Short mmCIF file of C-alpha atoms in Angstrom, two decimals:
data_model
loop_
_atom_site.label_atom_id
_atom_site.label_comp_id
_atom_site.label_asym_id
_atom_site.label_seq_id
_atom_site.Cartn_x
_atom_site.Cartn_y
_atom_site.Cartn_z
CA MET A 1 -28.95 15.78 98.31
CA ILE A 2 -31.24 15.72 101.32
CA GLU A 3 -29.77 12.51 102.65
CA ILE A 4 -26.21 13.78 102.21
CA ALA A 5 -27.08 17.04 103.96
CA GLU A 6 -28.59 15.09 106.84
CA VAL A 7 -25.39 13.06 107.26
CA LEU A 8 -22.71 15.63 106.41
CA GLY A 9 -24.33 18.89 107.35
CA THR A 10 -23.97 22.18 105.55
CA PRO A 11 -21.37 22.20 102.77
CA ASP A 12 -18.56 24.74 102.74
CA HIS A 13 -19.67 25.73 99.24
CA ALA A 14 -22.85 24.73 97.40
CA ASP A 15 -23.75 25.32 93.81
CA PRO A 16 -27.05 23.78 92.76
CA ASP A 17 -25.37 20.55 91.66
CA TYR A 18 -21.88 20.70 93.23
CA TRP A 19 -21.05 20.74 96.92
CA THR A 20 -17.73 20.91 98.75
CA PHE A 21 -16.87 19.87 102.26
CA GLY A 22 -13.15 20.69 102.56
CA LYS A 23 -11.35 18.09 100.43
CA LEU A 24 -14.59 16.22 99.73
CA GLU A 25 -16.43 17.35 96.57
CA ILE A 26 -19.76 15.89 95.45
CA SER A 27 -21.49 16.21 92.08
CA PHE A 28 -25.28 15.77 91.84
CA ASP A 29 -27.79 15.31 89.02
CA ASP A 30 -29.41 18.64 88.27
CA GLU A 31 -32.89 17.11 88.15
CA ALA A 32 -34.90 15.74 91.08
CA PRO A 33 -34.26 13.61 93.01
CA CYS A 34 -30.71 15.05 92.57
CA ARG A 35 -28.84 11.80 93.03
CA MET A 36 -25.08 11.86 93.56
CA ASN A 37 -23.11 11.44 90.31
CA TRP A 38 -19.75 11.01 91.97
CA PHE A 39 -17.63 12.18 94.83
CA GLN A 40 -14.00 13.19 94.89
CA ILE A 41 -11.22 13.62 97.44
CA GLU A 42 -9.38 16.68 96.10
CA GLU A 43 -5.82 17.58 97.15
CA ALA A 44 -5.14 13.88 97.88
CA ALA A 45 -1.37 14.56 97.89
CA TYR A 46 -1.86 16.01 101.39
CA LEU A 47 -3.48 12.92 102.92
CA GLU A 48 -1.50 11.66 105.89
CA GLY A 49 -1.92 9.95 109.24
CA ASP A 50 -4.45 7.31 110.16
CA PHE A 51 -7.47 9.17 108.81
CA GLU A 52 -8.52 12.39 107.14
CA VAL A 53 -11.34 14.33 108.78
CA LEU A 54 -13.62 15.49 105.96
CA THR A 55 -16.51 16.92 107.98
CA GLU A 56 -17.60 16.89 111.64
CA THR A 57 -19.42 13.63 110.94
CA LEU A 58 -17.17 11.96 108.34
CA ALA A 59 -13.58 10.79 108.40
CA LEU A 60 -11.76 8.80 105.73
CA SER A 61 -9.67 5.88 107.07
CA LEU A 62 -6.41 5.86 105.18
CA ASP A 63 -5.51 2.25 106.04
CA GLY A 64 -1.78 2.92 105.77
CA PHE A 65 -2.02 4.85 102.51
CA ASN A 66 -1.17 8.53 102.16
CA GLY A 67 -0.64 11.23 99.57
CA ASN A 68 2.79 9.80 98.76
CA THR A 69 1.53 6.29 97.97
CA LYS A 70 2.73 5.25 94.51
CA PRO A 71 0.61 3.48 91.89
CA SER A 72 2.66 0.29 92.28
CA GLU A 73 1.96 0.37 96.05
CA PHE A 74 -1.79 0.60 95.46
CA LEU A 75 -1.61 -2.33 93.07
CA ALA A 76 0.60 -4.40 95.39
CA ALA A 77 -1.91 -3.87 98.23
CA ALA A 78 -4.45 -5.85 96.12
CA LEU A 79 -7.35 -3.49 96.77
CA TRP A 80 -8.63 -4.94 93.51
CA PRO A 81 -7.38 -8.00 91.69
CA PRO A 82 -4.59 -6.62 89.43
CA GLU A 83 -6.17 -8.39 86.46
CA GLU A 84 -9.29 -6.23 86.93
CA VAL A 85 -7.41 -2.91 87.11
CA MET A 86 -6.50 -0.66 84.20
CA LEU A 87 -4.07 2.23 84.23
CA PHE A 88 -4.12 4.98 81.64
CA TYR A 89 -1.46 7.58 80.92
CA THR A 90 -1.15 10.60 78.65
CA ALA A 91 0.68 13.88 78.13
CA ALA A 92 -1.23 16.70 79.83
CA GLY A 93 -0.35 20.32 80.52
CA GLY A 94 3.42 19.81 80.34
CA ASP A 95 3.35 16.75 82.60
CA ILE A 96 2.23 13.16 82.42
CA GLU A 97 -1.12 12.07 83.88
CA LEU A 98 -1.61 8.55 85.13
CA ASN A 99 -4.92 7.14 86.31
CA ILE A 100 -5.63 3.88 88.12
CA CYS A 101 -9.15 2.58 87.45
CA GLY A 102 -10.20 -0.19 89.84
CA GLY A 103 -13.89 -0.93 90.15
CA PRO A 104 -15.70 2.35 90.76
CA ILE A 105 -12.54 4.08 91.99
CA GLN A 106 -10.24 6.28 89.91
CA ILE A 107 -7.01 7.60 91.38
CA HIS A 108 -5.39 10.48 89.49
CA PHE A 109 -1.61 11.05 89.55
CA ARG A 110 0.55 13.73 88.02
CA VAL A 111 4.12 13.10 87.01
CA ASP A 112 6.47 16.09 86.72
CA ALA A 113 8.10 15.59 83.31
CA ASP A 114 11.32 17.49 84.18
CA PHE A 115 13.26 14.22 83.88
CA ILE A 116 12.53 14.16 80.11
CA GLU A 117 15.61 15.70 78.55
CA ASP A 118 13.98 17.84 75.85
CA ARG A 119 10.56 18.07 77.62
CA ASP A 120 8.94 16.58 74.50
CA ILE A 121 6.47 14.43 76.43
CA GLY A 122 4.65 13.14 73.35
CA LYS A 123 7.89 11.98 71.76
CA TYR A 124 8.97 10.37 75.03
CA LEU A 125 5.65 8.51 75.51
CA ASN A 126 5.69 7.27 71.90
CA SER A 127 9.26 6.01 72.05
CA VAL A 128 9.64 4.49 75.52
CA THR A 129 8.92 0.85 76.37
CA ALA A 130 6.31 0.09 79.06
CA SER A 131 9.06 -1.18 81.33
CA GLN A 132 11.10 2.02 81.01
CA LEU A 133 8.01 4.19 81.38
CA ILE A 134 7.00 2.55 84.66
CA SER A 135 10.60 2.65 85.91
CA ASP A 136 10.76 6.37 85.09
CA ILE A 137 7.40 7.54 86.38
CA ASP A 138 6.19 5.34 89.28
CA ARG A 139 8.54 6.91 91.82
CA ARG A 140 7.83 10.39 90.48
CA THR A 141 4.06 10.27 90.78
CA ALA A 142 2.17 12.72 92.95
CA MET A 143 -1.42 11.80 93.84
CA ASN A 144 -3.85 14.46 92.70
CA SER A 145 -7.36 13.26 93.49
CA ILE A 146 -9.49 10.19 94.11
CA TYR A 147 -12.93 9.72 92.55
CA SER A 148 -15.72 7.27 93.28
CA TYR A 149 -18.43 6.64 90.69
CA PRO A 150 -21.64 4.61 90.70
CA HIS A 151 -20.23 2.68 87.72
CA PRO A 152 -16.87 1.24 86.68
CA ALA A 153 -14.30 4.06 86.69
CA VAL A 154 -12.89 2.93 83.36
CA GLU A 155 -16.06 4.32 81.77
CA GLN A 156 -14.78 7.82 82.66
CA ILE A 157 -11.79 7.50 80.33
CA THR A 158 -12.80 9.37 77.22
CA GLN A 159 -11.58 9.48 73.66
CA ALA A 160 -11.08 13.23 74.04
CA ILE A 161 -7.58 12.61 75.39
CA ASP A 162 -5.07 10.19 73.88
CA TRP A 163 -5.02 7.77 76.84
CA LYS A 164 -2.71 4.79 76.56
CA PRO A 165 -3.69 1.72 78.63
CA ILE A 166 -1.62 -0.61 80.77
CA GLY A 167 -3.17 -3.58 82.55
CA GLY A 168 -2.83 -3.59 86.32
CA ARG A 169 -1.00 -6.95 86.37
CA ASP A 170 1.45 -5.74 83.68
CA TYR A 171 2.11 -2.52 85.54
CA LEU A 172 2.72 -4.32 88.82
CA ASP A 173 4.97 -6.95 87.24
CA LEU A 174 7.06 -4.30 85.46
CA ALA A 175 7.28 -2.12 88.59
CA ARG A 176 8.92 -4.91 90.61
#
């Protein structure tokens, strides 16, 4: 915590183990030395331009990406070898959630499920082929947030939600 405060300054909001600096959110261990658990760029759908200023001393270079970048575009950019990337999707809160897990990075997307005729998302996800799913959702994704962990992001996918996996290479091939 001390090192982060020295670099980033005073947070906009600080709980004992959770700090925010605008769109940047940081989670810390609650025991000394209070190491960082993860950090998150919240409201990633609003990222635009060449960079996003997070604090007076930190800016995020967007390298041509923005809040409208689609999962297939991240995969095509080869930030990670597609064979080493996993995507996971599920029904959540009346929409579809899609996560890209590449190395320690997890990018969360929401998909408005209004295109599903009867809004039965579970039925849709259980009946659609991977090819049709990707065709239906890739262009409809809206980036939600971006996380960075000190371990592979795929470890964050829990059994608490019925996540269905798609390999990065498969997703990219089917999206083309």
